[in-house]
Coordinates of C-alpha atoms in Angstrom, one line a residue:
M21 CA 0.0 0.0 0.0
A22 CA 1.3 3.4 -1.0
I23 CA 1.4 6.3 1.5
V24 CA 0.5 9.9 0.8
T25 CA 2.1 12.6 2.9
F26 CA 0.1 15.8 3.4
R27 CA 1.9 19.0 4.5
S28 CA 1.0 22.5 5.5
N29 CA 2.8 25.3 7.2
A30 CA -0.3 25.6 9.4
A31 CA -0.1 22.1 10.7
G32 CA 2.2 19.0 10.9
E33 CA 2.4 16.2 8.5
I34 CA -0.3 13.7 7.9
L35 CA 0.4 10.2 6.5
M36 CA -2.5 8.4 4.8
F37 CA -2.9 5.3 2.7
R38 CA -3.3 6.3 -0.9
E39 CA -6.6 4.5 -1.3
T40 CA -8.1 6.6 1.6
A41 CA -6.7 9.8 0.1
E42 CA -8.1 8.9 -3.3
A43 CA -11.6 8.4 -1.8
I44 CA -11.4 11.8 -0.1
F45 CA -10.2 13.5 -3.2
K46 CA -13.0 11.9 -5.2
I47 CA -15.4 13.7 -2.8
I48 CA -13.5 16.9 -3.2
G49 CA -13.7 16.6 -7.0
K50 CA -9.9 16.9 -7.5
P51 CA -7.5 14.3 -8.8
L52 CA -5.0 13.2 -6.2
G53 CA -1.9 12.9 -8.5
L54 CA 1.5 11.9 -7.3
R55 CA 2.2 15.4 -6.0
G56 CA -0.1 18.4 -5.7
V57 CA -1.5 21.4 -4.0
L58 CA -4.8 22.5 -2.6
T59 CA -4.6 26.2 -2.9
V60 CA -6.0 28.6 -0.4
E61 CA -8.7 29.4 -2.9
E62 CA -9.7 25.7 -3.3
L63 CA -9.8 25.0 0.5
P64 CA -13.3 26.4 1.3
E65 CA -15.0 24.2 -1.4
A66 CA -12.9 21.2 -0.3
I67 CA -13.9 21.7 3.3
K68 CA -17.5 22.1 2.4
S69 CA -17.5 18.9 0.3
I70 CA -15.9 16.9 3.1
K71 CA -18.3 18.2 5.8
H72 CA -21.3 17.5 3.5
Q73 CA -20.1 13.9 3.2
M74 CA -19.5 13.6 6.9
E75 CA -23.1 14.8 7.6
K76 CA -24.5 12.2 5.2
E77 CA -22.5 9.5 6.9
K78 CA -23.6 10.6 10.3
A79 CA -27.2 10.3 9.2
I80 CA -26.6 6.8 7.9
I81 CA -24.9 5.8 11.2
K82 CA -27.7 7.3 13.2
E83 CA -30.3 5.3 11.2
E84 CA -28.3 2.1 11.6
T85 CA -27.9 2.6 15.3
A86 CA -31.7 3.3 15.7
K87 CA -32.4 0.1 13.8
E88 CA -30.0 -2.0 16.1
D89 CA -31.6 -0.4 19.2
K90 CA -35.0 -1.3 18.0
Q91 CA -34.0 -4.9 17.4
F92 CA -32.4 -5.0 20.8
R93 CA -35.6 -3.6 22.5
Q94 CA -37.6 -6.2 20.7
F95 CA -35.3 -9.0 21.9
Q96 CA -34.2 -9.9 18.3
D97 CA -30.5 -9.5 19.0
L98 CA -29.6 -11.4 22.2
D99 CA -26.6 -13.4 21.1
Q100 CA -23.8 -11.6 22.9
D101 CA -21.1 -13.8 21.4
D102 CA -22.2 -12.8 17.9
K103 CA -22.2 -9.2 18.9
K104 CA -18.6 -9.4 20.1
K105 CA -17.5 -11.0 16.8
R106 CA -18.8 -8.0 14.7
E107 CA -16.2 -5.7 13.6
K108 CA -16.8 -2.0 14.1
P109 CA -15.9 -0.3 10.8
I110 CA -13.7 2.8 10.6
F111 CA -15.9 5.4 9.0
F112 CA -15.0 8.1 6.5
T113 CA -15.5 10.7 9.2
Q114 CA -12.8 9.2 11.3
R115 CA -10.4 8.8 8.4
V116 CA -10.8 12.3 7.0
Y117 CA -10.9 14.3 10.2
P118 CA -7.1 14.9 10.5
L119 CA -6.9 16.2 6.9
L120 CA -10.1 18.3 7.4
E121 CA -8.5 19.9 10.5
M122 CA -5.3 20.6 8.5
M123 CA -7.4 22.2 5.8
E124 CA -9.2 24.4 8.3
F125 CA -5.9 25.5 9.9
S126 CA -4.4 26.2 6.5
L127 CA -7.4 28.2 5.4
K128 CA -7.2 30.2 8.6
D129 CA -3.5 30.9 8.1
K130 CA -4.0 31.4 4.3
V131 CA -1.4 28.7 3.3
P132 CA -1.9 25.8 0.9
V133 CA -2.0 22.0 1.6
M134 CA 0.5 20.1 -0.3
W135 CA 1.1 16.3 -0.8
D136 CA 3.5 13.8 -2.3

């Protein structure tokens, strides 16, 4: 798995698997490329796109949690061993948050986000 390193003078470095970075940049609507820059002018729209996707995901998670809670209240999900075996997925929101924070700091300081 390839690694992408994001840098900004407003924050430290962030290392991310390339597949994750590509998924994020697909949402932003910008190709990742081997090297690149998110300019200060591009940051507000990128931040907006990421936050929109995060809100959509939060709604889905809330809906799934409500469904699980309903099943539990109706005694449809009582197998504790099965519950322990289920993996908790790492959601987009968790993966993107460090980069989003870097973008927000960069926008505040009016500096670009670069990667290679």
